[in-house]
Amino acid sequence: MSKSTFSTHHGMTDLLPGEIEQWQALEALIHETARRYHFQEIRTPVLEQTELIARGVGQLTDIVSKEMFTFDRGEDHYVLRPEGTAPVARAFVQHHLAQRGGTQRLYYIGPFFRAERPQKGRQRQFHQFGAELIGASGAIADVEIIAFMTAIYRQIGIQNTSLKLNSVGDPSSREAYRKALHAYFKPLAGKLSDISRNRLETNPMRILDSKEEQDQPLKAGAPKITDYLSATSLAHFESVRELLDQMDIPYDVDPFLVRGLDYYTETAFELTSPDLGSQDALGGGGRYDLLIEEVGGPSTPAVGFACGIERLMIACEALGISLAQPAGPDIYFVTRGEEAARWALKKMPELRNTGLVCTMDYSGRSLKAQMKDANRQQARFTVIVGEQELQENLFTLRDMVKSEESQVKSAEIADRVAIT
Ligand code: AMP
């Protein structure tokens, strides 16, 4: 009878030792950057109410209409969160975070889920880090969010990114633009791709998002939103541009940048990398002044970003950037016999308390096999422990890098390894 084996679902991956060190280093860098920008971490559940996402992200978006992982239990409708902003908005409302006063500066790192067709840079479980600045309407907040996002890439050394900027306006600007787009695309309907034709009546702005070949020449002549912005929206957009210039953050205005989520108002941005292939967005974000009210809170302006960690890792790989080297143990105890193994087991916590990374053989292998294992694990030192060594309190300390050996007493091990 053959044994059945299991594997991860399509589009979901394990992160294994060797790769995980990069993730840990990146997470540490994000936490540190957030600390300096004075953003506080928020962790929300992986499961949310389906209605929250449907209302927050928008019924007509790809995410809600076809990419949600949902299930029901009794009366409750669960969705695996496909993005982080609606959950943070929910938490803001649920916990009355506005009462803490001032603006709320929140960031998160975690897994998200979308039932997309997996390809390089596009998974069904992926990870994002993101930030939300809630309670500020001025252009300064937009630019602070963009500065926080770009600082992370700059510190990593991912320099060749481009920041695309647009304004999707306030609702009145959008309505005027929607009509203009509809009027422009309507006579071209026969030439549009099926997806875009379907969007014509429901959400013509999303046609601009189309990656379909046949839509590209039609898109090129479409009206630009910048010509339809209300005076207030235009002034906001101009302030954002001015402040970005002042901050020396380069950007390109892309009048066709519309993000795939419905909650954006005013500023929209996307950070792309030429190293990512067809899925070239590292991250993006924008202002979402209507979302908090939409999910039941008081009218509250807000702006945020979300970036994909897998795509950041792809860019690092393409650029030869290593965030962390997998580190071997400082000391590997090579033991001969049961008594030696027990001694090492007891000695290790003492050394670990001084900050040293210690390990040993756990399966009673031969000395030769243990030395080979220490080598494979890239141990800096080995300490050889046998009956005689224990009796004499004199151990062979081998520097695996220099291939040098010396005799040390038990109490000297920590110092000898730490100072080298
Ligand atoms: P969005 O929430 O759609 O604005 O996505 C923000 C960022 O998350 C994107 O720019 C990608 O870097 C990343 N991302 C979104 N969806 C996926 C996915 N299915 N797989 C991997 N990364 C994703």
XYZ file of C-alpha atoms and ligand atoms in Angstrom:
443
model
C 0.000 0.000 0.000
C 1.517 3.292 -0.970
C 1.656 6.039 1.637
C -0.090 9.273 0.717
C 2.011 12.397 1.001
C 0.919 15.968 1.424
C 2.057 19.221 -0.016
C 1.156 22.883 0.341
C -1.808 24.254 -1.574
C -1.101 25.760 -4.978
C 0.304 29.269 -4.530
C 1.261 28.765 -0.886
C 4.840 28.117 0.150
C 6.854 27.063 3.153
C 9.633 29.350 4.307
C 12.546 27.172 5.277
C 15.830 27.733 7.107
C 18.249 29.251 4.630
C 15.556 31.600 3.333
C 13.890 32.533 6.604
C 16.971 34.474 7.763
C 16.296 37.000 4.972
C 12.739 37.405 6.161
C 13.779 37.829 9.766
C 16.354 40.451 8.783
C 13.771 42.292 6.687
C 11.215 42.202 9.487
C 13.813 43.571 11.914
C 14.574 46.382 9.468
C 10.877 47.205 9.077
C 10.344 47.257 12.865
C 13.376 49.497 13.310
C 12.345 51.885 10.520
C 8.806 52.018 11.929
C 10.239 52.850 15.351
C 12.185 55.761 13.898
C 9.150 57.023 12.006
C 7.149 56.559 15.189
C 4.598 54.090 13.820
C 3.190 51.478 16.207
C 2.536 47.877 15.274
C -0.988 46.517 15.005
C -1.872 42.833 14.582
C -5.362 41.954 13.435
C -6.834 38.450 13.001
C -6.286 36.528 9.803
C -10.041 35.971 9.538
C -12.425 38.883 9.161
C -16.120 39.204 8.427
C -16.725 38.845 4.703
C -19.016 41.880 4.752
C -16.205 44.111 6.054
C -13.987 43.270 3.090
C -16.833 43.427 0.588
C -17.831 46.865 1.791
C -14.359 48.182 2.500
C -12.545 46.987 -0.604
C -15.573 47.235 -2.920
C -17.948 44.685 -4.446
C -16.758 45.306 -7.983
C -13.058 44.861 -7.353
C -11.253 41.716 -8.501
C -10.402 40.962 -4.893
C -14.002 40.844 -3.720
C -15.663 39.553 -6.871
C -13.350 36.615 -7.488
C -10.352 36.270 -5.184
C -11.664 35.840 -1.661
C -11.217 32.645 0.340
C -14.442 32.474 2.298
C -16.293 29.973 4.415
C -19.323 29.979 6.638
C -19.805 28.534 10.106
C -23.324 28.806 11.424
C -24.432 32.373 10.915
C -20.930 33.744 10.547
C -19.247 34.525 7.224
C -15.482 34.312 7.403
C -12.936 35.564 4.899
C -9.186 35.084 4.959
C -8.069 38.696 4.875
C -6.988 39.704 1.353
C -5.495 43.032 2.426
C -4.692 45.002 5.556
C -6.342 48.399 5.327
C -9.982 47.424 5.841
C -9.054 45.320 8.924
C -7.051 48.222 10.391
C -9.956 50.577 9.697
C -12.253 48.090 11.463
C -9.912 47.936 14.468
C -9.713 51.741 14.536
C -13.496 51.957 14.735
C -14.039 48.949 17.036
C -11.528 50.118 19.642
C -12.284 53.845 19.327
C -8.627 54.504 18.604
C -9.482 58.089 17.720
C -9.963 58.645 21.444
C -6.227 58.179 21.958
C -5.969 61.612 20.358
C -3.872 62.932 17.515
C -3.179 60.930 14.397
C -2.896 57.161 14.618
C 0.273 55.858 13.024
C -0.026 52.124 12.642
C 1.950 49.488 10.745
C 1.642 45.769 10.207
C 3.464 42.760 8.780
C 1.656 39.528 8.012
C 0.126 36.989 5.647
C -2.704 37.811 3.243
C -4.741 35.594 0.957
C -6.105 35.973 -2.552
C -7.307 33.188 -4.818
C -5.316 34.434 -7.808
C -3.671 32.406 -10.522
C -0.206 31.808 -9.076
C 2.867 32.897 -11.022
C 6.210 34.404 -10.143
C 5.534 37.206 -7.652
C 1.892 36.272 -7.310
C 0.811 33.791 -4.674
C -2.369 32.782 -2.939
C -0.807 33.276 0.457
C 1.579 36.214 0.319
C 2.942 38.648 2.852
C 2.726 42.379 3.129
C 4.035 45.079 5.337
C 2.065 48.262 5.373
C 1.275 51.395 7.313
C -1.744 53.578 7.902
C -1.735 57.178 9.039
C -5.251 57.860 10.268
C -6.748 61.202 11.176
C -4.780 63.613 8.988
C -6.036 65.109 5.748
C -3.084 67.244 4.679
C -0.569 66.482 1.949
C 2.116 66.231 4.636
C 0.583 62.943 5.796
C 0.624 61.531 2.252
C 4.274 62.417 1.886
C 5.210 61.044 5.306
C 3.662 57.705 4.308
C 5.526 57.680 0.998
C 8.757 58.644 2.775
C 8.332 55.768 5.243
C 7.706 53.296 2.421
C 10.630 54.410 0.269
C 12.989 54.560 3.279
C 12.651 50.808 3.694
C 13.732 50.109 0.104
C 16.511 52.646 0.301
C 17.955 51.054 3.420
C 17.869 47.631 1.817
C 19.709 49.012 -1.200
C 16.900 48.580 -3.735
C 17.575 51.829 -5.562
C 16.275 51.318 -9.084
C 12.586 51.676 -8.235
C 10.152 54.133 -9.705
C 7.413 55.850 -7.826
C 4.291 56.470 -9.869
C 1.927 59.104 -8.607
C -1.593 60.089 -9.488
C -4.677 61.606 -7.986
C -7.962 59.754 -8.252
C -9.712 62.831 -6.903
C -12.636 63.319 -4.572
C -16.041 61.751 -5.345
C -17.186 64.724 -7.448
C -13.997 64.700 -9.551
C -14.358 60.971 -9.963
C -17.941 61.183 -11.091
C -17.047 63.744 -13.764
C -14.111 61.614 -14.865
C -16.168 58.431 -14.862
C -18.631 60.048 -17.260
C -15.832 61.286 -19.519
C -14.251 57.835 -19.620
C -17.566 56.182 -20.332
C -18.212 58.600 -23.191
C -14.722 57.932 -24.573
C -14.754 54.128 -24.341
C -18.409 53.542 -25.307
C -17.862 53.907 -29.087
C -14.735 51.721 -28.748
C -16.546 48.959 -26.853
C -16.257 46.508 -29.750
C -12.482 46.785 -29.719
C -12.050 46.431 -25.957
C -11.085 43.153 -24.298
C -13.941 41.226 -22.705
C -12.837 42.190 -19.209
C -12.691 45.872 -20.071
C -16.014 45.790 -21.899
C -17.599 44.389 -18.751
C -16.062 47.207 -16.747
C -17.386 49.883 -19.062
C -20.775 50.139 -17.360
C -19.715 49.204 -13.843
C -16.370 50.901 -13.281
C -14.761 52.418 -16.389
C -11.768 53.676 -14.363
C -10.666 50.063 -13.964
C -10.252 49.817 -17.750
C -7.149 51.955 -17.245
C -5.791 49.173 -15.050
C -6.076 46.631 -17.863
C -2.972 44.697 -18.837
C -4.668 43.250 -21.950
C -2.700 43.878 -25.142
C -5.677 45.025 -27.225
C -6.699 47.668 -24.659
C -3.363 49.442 -24.652
C -3.764 51.623 -27.783
C -7.315 52.474 -26.742
C -6.175 53.486 -23.277
C -3.508 55.777 -24.702
C -6.028 58.297 -26.026
C -8.327 58.234 -22.976
C -9.064 61.421 -21.048
C -6.800 62.034 -18.065
C -8.151 62.426 -14.554
C -5.880 65.368 -13.923
C -8.138 67.346 -16.296
C -11.207 66.539 -14.220
C -9.986 67.199 -10.696
C -11.961 69.648 -8.559
C -10.081 72.705 -7.322
C -9.621 71.101 -3.889
C -8.321 67.830 -5.314
C -5.976 69.633 -7.660
C -4.596 71.752 -4.819
C -4.026 68.640 -2.701
C -2.260 66.871 -5.551
C -0.057 69.889 -6.190
C 0.904 70.080 -2.524
C 1.869 66.405 -2.513
C 4.084 66.941 -5.561
C 5.697 70.019 -4.075
C 6.459 68.239 -0.805
C 7.887 65.197 -2.589
C 10.197 67.534 -4.506
C 11.202 69.178 -1.260
C 11.957 65.760 0.238
C 14.007 64.759 -2.816
C 11.753 61.783 -3.423
C 11.641 61.308 -7.201
C 8.327 60.330 -8.834
C 6.576 60.253 -12.191
C 3.012 61.351 -12.599
C 1.051 58.523 -14.197
C -2.433 59.801 -15.050
C -3.648 56.253 -15.675
C -2.626 54.861 -12.313
C -5.805 53.585 -10.703
C -5.396 51.123 -7.915
C -7.370 47.911 -7.774
C -9.161 48.757 -4.548
C -12.207 50.991 -4.481
C -11.507 52.891 -1.308
C -8.870 55.261 -2.647
C -9.500 58.993 -2.905
C -7.093 61.754 -3.926
C -3.486 60.559 -3.879
C -2.646 57.154 -5.351
C 0.862 55.798 -5.741
C 2.714 52.681 -6.716
C 6.339 51.674 -6.387
C 7.572 49.491 -9.234
C 10.795 47.656 -9.957
C 12.218 46.634 -13.336
C 13.514 43.452 -11.687
C 10.099 41.925 -11.150
C 8.940 41.021 -14.669
C 5.250 41.306 -15.426
C 4.173 41.611 -11.788
C 6.267 44.734 -11.375
C 4.584 46.412 -8.376
C 6.574 46.287 -5.164
C 3.856 48.105 -3.326
C 1.409 50.922 -3.424
C -1.084 52.918 -1.539
C -2.941 56.141 -1.312
C -5.458 58.184 0.529
C -8.746 56.636 1.611
C -10.788 59.383 3.227
C -14.127 57.548 2.905
C -13.224 54.058 4.114
C -13.566 54.524 7.844
C -17.035 55.950 7.470
C -17.857 53.153 5.032
C -17.057 50.549 7.705
C -19.181 52.287 10.326
C -16.859 54.861 11.887
C -16.847 58.642 11.974
C -15.692 60.464 8.857
C -11.888 60.232 9.178
C -9.230 61.029 6.595
C -6.421 58.505 6.231
C -3.564 57.470 3.993
C -1.521 54.278 3.815
C 0.605 51.855 1.831
C 1.055 48.097 1.478
C 4.066 46.306 0.009
C 4.605 42.705 -0.979
C 7.401 40.901 0.844
C 7.795 38.103 -1.733
C 8.318 40.709 -4.460
C 10.816 42.563 -2.328
C 12.717 39.287 -1.962
C 12.650 38.732 -5.743
C 14.108 42.216 -6.247
C 16.819 41.508 -3.642
C 17.736 38.290 -5.402
C 17.904 39.984 -8.793
C 20.141 42.709 -7.375
C 22.334 40.274 -5.435
C 21.334 41.843 -2.126
C 21.628 39.590 0.875
C 19.897 40.866 3.988
C 21.383 38.231 6.267
C 23.806 35.368 6.024
C 22.574 32.163 7.611
C 24.788 32.061 10.692
C 26.312 28.877 12.084
C 26.586 28.170 15.819
C 29.460 29.656 17.816
C 30.134 26.330 19.481
C 29.356 22.771 18.488
C 29.976 20.269 21.309
C 31.423 17.054 19.941
C 30.738 14.442 22.580
C 31.981 10.925 23.211
C 29.645 8.833 25.360
C 26.536 9.438 27.422
C 28.246 11.259 30.292
C 29.885 13.752 27.936
C 26.584 14.427 26.206
C 24.886 15.098 29.561
C 27.685 17.444 30.532
C 27.371 19.382 27.258
C 23.595 19.594 27.639
C 24.125 21.249 31.030
C 26.999 23.485 29.884
C 25.169 24.934 26.887
C 22.553 27.041 28.748
C 25.353 28.702 30.725
C 27.103 29.694 27.497
C 23.850 30.663 25.816
C 23.205 33.037 28.719
C 26.340 34.908 27.694
C 24.913 35.306 24.185
C 26.714 32.455 22.447
C 24.908 30.170 20.018
C 25.516 26.544 21.025
C 24.538 23.175 19.695
C 25.664 19.561 19.899
C 25.025 16.170 18.400
C 21.677 14.753 19.468
C 21.852 11.299 17.965
C 25.022 9.655 19.347
C 26.999 9.711 16.124
C 30.690 8.909 15.742
C 33.273 11.627 16.416
C 34.025 11.839 12.725
C 30.356 12.250 11.824
C 29.984 14.959 14.479
C 32.988 16.908 13.152
C 31.519 16.664 9.678
C 28.180 17.915 10.961
C 29.868 20.835 12.766
C 31.539 21.736 9.506
C 28.308 21.496 7.538
C 26.609 23.747 10.076
C 29.494 26.215 9.772
C 30.242 26.141 13.490
C 32.928 28.653 14.492
C 34.329 26.362 17.188
C 34.031 22.787 18.318
C 34.653 21.624 21.865
C 35.547 17.953 22.161
C 34.204 16.288 25.289
C 35.059 12.752 26.447
C 35.589 10.886 29.697
C 39.226 11.941 30.001
C 38.502 15.594 29.241
C 35.869 15.625 31.970
C 38.235 14.044 34.500
C 41.040 16.511 33.728
C 38.771 19.521 33.067
C 40.739 20.155 29.918
C 38.981 20.288 26.553
C 40.127 20.620 22.976
C 38.758 23.850 21.532
C 39.045 23.838 17.772
C 38.794 27.045 15.774
C 37.053 25.717 12.680
C 37.859 28.771 10.589
C 41.589 28.902 11.325
C 41.934 25.128 11.834
C 43.778 25.708 15.128
C 43.405 23.809 18.375
C 44.078 24.689 21.999
C 43.348 23.196 25.411
C 40.914 25.069 27.643
C 39.265 24.621 31.012
C 35.466 24.544 31.164
C 35.300 28.015 32.747
C 37.461 29.493 29.962
C 35.317 28.434 27.004
C 32.984 31.447 26.994
C 35.804 34.007 27.024
C 37.898 32.204 24.466
C 35.023 32.001 22.001
C 33.674 35.483 22.672
C 36.970 37.353 22.211
C 38.028 35.586 19.048
P -2.482 45.706 -3.101
O -2.994 45.380 -1.719
O -3.214 44.954 -4.179
O -2.327 47.165 -3.329
O -1.014 45.090 -3.148
C 0.085 45.706 -2.558
C 1.312 44.897 -2.867
O 1.183 43.590 -2.327
C 1.525 44.650 -4.357
O 2.200 45.724 -4.930
C 2.376 43.407 -4.332
O 3.726 43.714 -4.053
C 1.807 42.654 -3.164
N 0.831 41.645 -3.613
C -0.482 41.824 -3.859
N -1.065 40.673 -4.235
C -0.094 39.734 -4.223
C -0.049 38.331 -4.504
N -1.136 37.655 -4.867
N 1.136 37.691 -4.388
C 2.258 38.355 -4.015
N 2.265 39.669 -3.725
C 1.111 40.356 -3.832
